PDB file of C-alpha atoms in Angstrom:
ATOM      1  CA  MET A   6      28.763  14.984   3.579  1.00 43.00           C
ATOM      2  CA  ASN A   7      28.844  10.949   2.890  1.00 45.00           C
ATOM      3  CA  ASN A   8      26.522   9.544   0.937  1.00 51.00           C
ATOM      4  CA  GLN A   9      25.919   7.368   2.850  1.00 54.00           C
ATOM      5  CA  LYS A  10      25.128   7.737   6.041  1.00 56.00           C
ATOM      6  CA  THR A  11      22.578   9.953   4.430  1.00 57.00           C
ATOM      7  CA  LEU A  12      20.704   7.828   2.112  1.00 60.00           C
ATOM      8  CA  PRO A  13      18.943   6.165   5.492  1.00 85.00           C
ATOM      9  CA  VAL A  14      17.605   9.331   6.403  1.00 85.00           C
ATOM     10  CA  LYS A  15      16.748  10.108   3.220  1.00 85.00           C
ATOM     11  CA  VAL A  16      14.792   7.047   2.983  1.00 88.00           C
ATOM     12  CA  ILE A  17      12.871   6.645   6.165  1.00 91.00           C
ATOM     13  CA  THR A  18      11.607  10.817   5.314  1.00 90.00           C
ATOM     14  CA  VAL A  19      10.381   8.830   2.446  1.00 91.00           C
ATOM     15  CA  THR A  20       8.527   6.112   4.143  1.00 94.00           C
ATOM     16  CA  ALA A  21       7.284   9.032   6.475  1.00 96.00           C
ATOM     17  CA  MET A  22       6.305  11.420   4.093  1.00 95.00           C
ATOM     18  CA  LEU A  23       4.829   8.674   2.585  1.00 95.00           C
ATOM     19  CA  THR A  24       3.064   6.767   6.086  1.00 97.00           C
ATOM     20  CA  ALA A  25       1.328  10.186   6.574  1.00 96.00           C
ATOM     21  CA  LEU A  26      -0.615  10.144   2.990  1.00 95.00           C
ATOM     22  CA  ASN A  27      -1.587   6.609   3.343  1.00 95.00           C
ATOM     23  CA  VAL A  28      -2.492   7.755   6.764  1.00 95.00           C
ATOM     24  CA  VAL A  29      -4.575  10.651   6.027  1.00 93.00           C
ATOM     25  CA  LEU A  30      -6.055   8.154   1.847  1.00 91.00           C
ATOM     26  CA  SER A  31      -7.057   5.630   4.933  1.00 86.00           C
ATOM     27  CA  SER A  32      -8.983   8.292   6.609  1.00 81.00           C
ATOM     28  CA  PHE A  33     -11.031   9.174   4.053  1.00 80.00           C
ATOM     29  CA  GLY A  34     -13.067   7.427   1.460  1.00 82.00           C
ATOM     30  CA  LEU A  35     -15.561   7.606  -0.763  1.00 84.00           C
ATOM     31  CA  PRO A  36     -19.258   6.463   0.257  1.00 86.00           C
ATOM     32  CA  VAL A  37     -19.689   3.319  -1.619  1.00 78.00           C
ATOM     33  CA  PRO A  38     -23.134   0.385  -0.986  1.00 75.00           C
ATOM     34  CA  GLY A  39     -21.706  -1.208   2.513  1.00 66.00           C
ATOM     35  CA  GLY A  40     -19.432   1.012   3.384  1.00 72.00           C
ATOM     36  CA  HIS A  41     -16.622   3.229   1.765  1.00 77.00           C
ATOM     37  CA  MET A  42     -13.837   2.493  -0.989  1.00 81.00           C
ATOM     38  CA  TYR A  43     -10.692   3.642  -0.166  1.00 86.00           C
ATOM     39  CA  LEU A  44      -7.876   5.214  -2.162  1.00 90.00           C
ATOM     40  CA  ASN A  45      -4.669   4.449   0.149  1.00 92.00           C
ATOM     41  CA  ASP A  46      -3.772   1.374  -2.657  1.00 94.00           C
ATOM     42  CA  VAL A  47      -2.560   4.284  -4.589  1.00 95.00           C
ATOM     43  CA  VAL A  48       0.350   5.098  -1.884  1.00 96.00           C
ATOM     44  CA  ILE A  49       0.721   1.332  -0.184  1.00 96.00           C
ATOM     45  CA  CYS A  50       1.071  -0.155  -4.251  1.00 96.00           C
ATOM     46  CA  THR A  51       3.838   3.040  -4.928  1.00 96.00           C
ATOM     47  CA  ALA A  52       5.815   2.716  -2.138  1.00 96.00           C
ATOM     48  CA  ALA A  53       5.473  -0.714  -2.404  1.00 96.00           C
ATOM     49  CA  ILE A  54       7.215  -0.068  -5.611  1.00 95.00           C
ATOM     50  CA  LEU A  55      10.381   2.248  -4.793  1.00 94.00           C
ATOM     51  CA  LEU A  56      10.643   1.159  -1.142  1.00 93.00           C
ATOM     52  CA  ALA A  57      12.866  -2.101   0.036  1.00 92.00           C
ATOM     53  CA  PRO A  58      10.628  -4.289   2.314  1.00 95.00           C
ATOM     54  CA  PHE A  59      10.656  -3.571   5.557  1.00 94.00           C
ATOM     55  CA  PRO A  60      10.309   0.621   4.984  1.00 94.00           C
ATOM     56  CA  ALA A  61       6.867  -0.391   2.884  1.00 96.00           C
ATOM     57  CA  PHE A  62       5.531  -2.638   5.408  1.00 97.00           C
ATOM     58  CA  VAL A  63       5.821   0.708   7.610  1.00 96.00           C
ATOM     59  CA  VAL A  64       3.864   2.703   5.018  1.00 97.00           C
ATOM     60  CA  GLY A  65       1.588  -0.328   3.903  1.00 96.00           C
ATOM     61  CA  GLY A  66       0.346  -1.541   7.171  1.00 96.00           C
ATOM     62  CA  ILE A  67       0.457   0.574  10.025  1.00 96.00           C
ATOM     63  CA  GLY A  68      -0.357   3.663   7.458  1.00 95.00           C
ATOM     64  CA  ALA A  69      -3.802   1.816   7.154  1.00 93.00           C
ATOM     65  CA  PHE A  70      -3.566   1.168  10.813  1.00 95.00           C
ATOM     66  CA  LEU A  71      -3.033   4.482  11.986  1.00 95.00           C
ATOM     67  CA  GLY A  72      -6.197   6.227   9.361  1.00 92.00           C
ATOM     68  CA  ASP A  73      -8.141   3.061  11.012  1.00 88.00           C
ATOM     69  CA  PHE A  74      -6.782   3.337  14.482  1.00 93.00           C
ATOM     70  CA  PHE A  75      -7.546   7.353  14.452  1.00 90.00           C
ATOM     71  CA  PHE A  76     -11.463   6.845  12.655  1.00 84.00           C
ATOM     72  CA  TYR A  77     -12.501   3.469  11.998  1.00 83.00           C
ATOM     73  CA  PRO A  78     -10.655   1.798  14.700  1.00 86.00           C
ATOM     74  CA  THR A  79     -12.456  -1.722  13.967  1.00 86.00           C
ATOM     75  CA  PRO A  80     -11.284  -3.289  10.464  1.00 85.00           C
ATOM     76  CA  MET A  81      -7.122  -1.425  11.882  1.00 90.00           C
ATOM     77  CA  PHE A  82      -5.400  -4.818  12.281  1.00 94.00           C
ATOM     78  CA  VAL A  83      -6.309  -6.308   9.223  1.00 92.00           C
ATOM     79  CA  SER A  84      -5.153  -3.599   8.065  1.00 92.00           C
ATOM     80  CA  LEU A  85      -2.185  -4.001   9.376  1.00 95.00           C
ATOM     81  CA  VAL A  86      -2.492  -7.520   8.240  1.00 95.00           C
ATOM     82  CA  THR A  87      -2.942  -7.193   4.331  1.00 96.00           C
ATOM     83  CA  HIS A  88      -1.636  -3.802   3.282  1.00 96.00           C
ATOM     84  CA  GLY A  89       1.387  -5.246   5.028  1.00 96.00           C
ATOM     85  CA  LEU A  90       1.361  -8.393   3.170  1.00 97.00           C
ATOM     86  CA  GLN A  91       0.384  -6.599   0.508  1.00 97.00           C
ATOM     87  CA  ALA A  92       2.564  -4.384   0.531  1.00 97.00           C
ATOM     88  CA  VAL A  93       5.731  -6.765   2.171  1.00 98.00           C
ATOM     89  CA  VAL A  94       5.159  -9.408  -1.419  1.00 98.00           C
ATOM     90  CA  ILE A  95       5.117  -5.974  -4.106  1.00 97.00           C
ATOM     91  CA  SER A  96       8.319  -4.821  -3.016  1.00 96.00           C
ATOM     92  CA  LEU A  97       9.618  -8.122  -2.940  1.00 97.00           C
ATOM     93  CA  CYS A  98       8.786  -8.857  -6.884  1.00 97.00           C
ATOM     94  CA  VAL A  99      10.494  -5.677  -7.498  1.00 95.00           C
ATOM     95  CA  HIS A 100      13.374  -5.595  -5.914  1.00 91.00           C
ATOM     96  CA  ARG A 101      14.457  -9.050  -5.266  1.00 93.00           C
ATOM     97  CA  PHE A 102      12.393 -11.468  -7.942  1.00 92.00           C
ATOM     98  CA  PHE A 103      12.448  -9.615 -10.354  1.00 91.00           C
ATOM     99  CA  ALA A 104      15.015  -6.885  -9.633  1.00 85.00           C
ATOM    100  CA  LYS A 105      17.214  -6.980 -13.549  1.00 90.00           C
ATOM    101  CA  LYS A 106      13.114  -6.373 -14.774  1.00 92.00           C
ATOM    102  CA  GLN A 107      11.516  -3.839 -12.236  1.00 88.00           C
ATOM    103  CA  LEU A 108       8.699  -3.013 -14.947  1.00 92.00           C
ATOM    104  CA  ALA A 109       7.413  -6.490 -14.819  1.00 94.00           C
ATOM    105  CA  GLY A 110       8.472  -7.311 -11.193  1.00 93.00           C
ATOM    106  CA  SER A 111       6.330  -4.071  -9.869  1.00 94.00           C
ATOM    107  CA  VAL A 112       3.314  -5.118 -13.023  1.00 96.00           C
ATOM    108  CA  ILE A 113       3.274  -8.760 -10.918  1.00 97.00           C
ATOM    109  CA  GLY A 114       3.654  -7.215  -7.488  1.00 96.00           C
ATOM    110  CA  VAL A 115       0.852  -5.391  -7.727  1.00 96.00           C
ATOM    111  CA  ALA A 116      -1.162  -8.049  -9.050  1.00 97.00           C
ATOM    112  CA  LEU A 117       0.084 -10.190  -6.227  1.00 97.00           C
ATOM    113  CA  GLY A 118      -1.020  -7.824  -4.160  1.00 96.00           C
ATOM    114  CA  ALA A 119      -4.570  -6.106  -5.515  1.00 96.00           C
ATOM    115  CA  VAL A 120      -5.566 -10.116  -4.905  1.00 96.00           C
ATOM    116  CA  ILE A 121      -3.413 -10.229  -0.908  1.00 96.00           C
ATOM    117  CA  MET A 122      -6.127  -7.121  -0.356  1.00 94.00           C
ATOM    118  CA  VAL A 123      -9.067  -8.784  -1.503  1.00 93.00           C
ATOM    119  CA  VAL A 124      -8.871 -11.508  -0.134  1.00 93.00           C
ATOM    120  CA  GLY A 125      -7.482 -10.515   3.227  1.00 93.00           C
ATOM    121  CA  TYR A 126     -10.122  -6.996   3.392  1.00 87.00           C
ATOM    122  CA  SER A 127     -12.580 -10.045   2.402  1.00 86.00           C
ATOM    123  CA  LEU A 128     -12.192 -12.743   5.186  1.00 88.00           C
ATOM    124  CA  GLY A 129     -11.611  -9.547   7.685  1.00 86.00           C
ATOM    125  CA  ARG A 130     -15.016  -8.685   7.007  1.00 79.00           C
ATOM    126  CA  ALA A 131     -16.602 -11.345   6.982  1.00 79.00           C
ATOM    127  CA  PHE A 132     -14.762 -12.348  10.038  1.00 81.00           C
ATOM    128  CA  LEU A 133     -14.616  -9.107  11.547  1.00 76.00           C
ATOM    129  CA  TYR A 134     -18.684  -7.953  11.221  1.00 73.00           C
ATOM    130  CA  SER A 135     -19.871 -12.137  11.994  1.00 72.00           C
ATOM    131  CA  THR A 136     -21.385 -12.567   8.338  1.00 75.00           C
ATOM    132  CA  PRO A 137     -20.322 -13.861   4.758  1.00 76.00           C
ATOM    133  CA  GLU A 138     -22.740 -10.837   3.689  1.00 76.00           C
ATOM    134  CA  TYR A 139     -21.517  -8.565   3.721  1.00 72.00           C
ATOM    135  CA  ALA A 140     -18.244  -8.880   2.872  1.00 74.00           C
ATOM    136  CA  ILE A 141     -19.894  -9.887  -0.252  1.00 80.00           C
ATOM    137  CA  LEU A 142     -21.328  -6.785  -0.588  1.00 78.00           C
ATOM    138  CA  LYS A 143     -17.930  -5.299  -0.727  1.00 80.00           C
ATOM    139  CA  LEU A 144     -16.545  -7.183  -2.652  1.00 85.00           C
ATOM    140  CA  PRO A 145     -16.959  -5.426  -6.534  1.00 86.00           C
ATOM    141  CA  TYR A 146     -15.549  -2.460  -4.365  1.00 85.00           C
ATOM    142  CA  GLN A 147     -12.963  -3.910  -3.673  1.00 87.00           C
ATOM    143  CA  ILE A 148     -11.530  -5.344  -6.545  1.00 91.00           C
ATOM    144  CA  LEU A 149     -12.176  -1.709  -7.896  1.00 90.00           C
ATOM    145  CA  GLN A 150      -9.794  -0.349  -4.306  1.00 90.00           C
ATOM    146  CA  ALA A 151      -7.326  -2.876  -5.413  1.00 93.00           C
ATOM    147  CA  VAL A 152      -7.391  -2.051  -9.458  1.00 94.00           C
ATOM    148  CA  VAL A 153      -7.821   1.484  -8.964  1.00 93.00           C
ATOM    149  CA  GLY A 154      -4.115   1.103  -6.989  1.00 93.00           C
ATOM    150  CA  ALA A 155      -2.273  -1.298  -9.094  1.00 95.00           C
ATOM    151  CA  VAL A 156      -3.148   1.119 -12.155  1.00 96.00           C
ATOM    152  CA  LEU A 157      -2.180   4.678 -11.098  1.00 95.00           C
ATOM    153  CA  SER A 158       0.120   3.382  -9.021  1.00 95.00           C
ATOM    154  CA  ILE A 159       2.509   1.960 -12.339  1.00 96.00           C
ATOM    155  CA  VAL A 160       1.776   4.938 -13.847  1.00 95.00           C
ATOM    156  CA  ILE A 161       3.125   6.676 -11.448  1.00 94.00           C
ATOM    157  CA  CYS A 162       6.208   4.966 -10.765  1.00 92.00           C
ATOM    158  CA  TYR A 163       6.623   4.487 -14.481  1.00 93.00           C
ATOM    159  CA  GLY A 164       4.594   6.094 -16.137  1.00 91.00           C
ATOM    160  CA  MET A 165       5.523   9.518 -14.615  1.00 92.00           C
ATOM    161  CA  LYS A 166       8.745   9.100 -13.678  1.00 89.00           C
ATOM    162  CA  LEU A 167       8.656   9.143  -9.993  1.00 87.00           C
ATOM    163  CA  ARG A 168      11.133   6.430  -9.153  1.00 86.00           C
ATOM    164  CA  SER A 169      13.374   7.229 -11.988  1.00 83.00           C
ATOM    165  CA  THR A 170      13.522  11.168 -10.460  1.00 86.00           C
ATOM    166  CA  LEU A 171      13.625   9.442  -6.846  1.00 82.00           C
ATOM    167  CA  GLU A 172      16.542   7.554  -7.532  1.00 80.00           C
ATOM    168  CA  ARG A 173      18.576  10.845  -9.442  1.00 79.00           C
ATOM    169  CA  ALA A 174      17.531  12.714  -6.284  1.00 77.00           C
ATOM    170  CA  GLN A 175      19.278   9.109  -4.656  1.00 75.00           C
ATOM    171  CA  LEU A 176      16.453   9.410  -2.387  1.00 73.00           C
ATOM    172  CA  LEU A 177      15.888   5.665  -2.544  1.00 71.00           C
ATOM    173  CA  ALA A 178      18.471   3.158  -1.723  1.00 60.00           C
TER     174      ALA A 178
END
C-alpha cells in the first residue's frame, strides 16, 4: 500500500489513542487541598511534541474537554481553551519554530506550555468560582502539575526514545 495514503490513517490512530488517554487522565486526579492534581499534562505535552498543531489541539483541548464533560463539567471550556492553546504552542515550537533542533524546541515549548496552563487555569478558576483566593490556593498544585507534565513528556519522548520509535515505525508525519 502507498505510504502517503496510510500516513494520515496512522496519525489519526495515534491522535485518537492519545486523546482517549487524555480523557482518562483528565477524569481522575490525585487529591490535593482545594481539589485534585491531574496527570493529563504528561499526555498533552507528549502529544504536542509528537504531533502537528491540529492533532495536538485535538489531544490537548478536546481530550481535556471530554474528560471534564463526562466527570466534572464546570471547567470544561477552560480546559478546551487552555490545554488546546498549550498543545498548539508546544507543537509549533517543535515542528515550526525549532524544526531543525527539536529537542530545544520541545524544552522551550513545554516551558511555554506550562506557563499557558498555569495562567489559563488560574484565570479560569478565578472567573468560574468568582474568587481569586481559590485560584491562589490551587496555584502551587497547578505549577507542580505543569512541571511534572513538562519534564515527563521530555523524558518519554527523548529519554525513552518514543519519538524516534514512532518515526521509525512511520506513525508520525
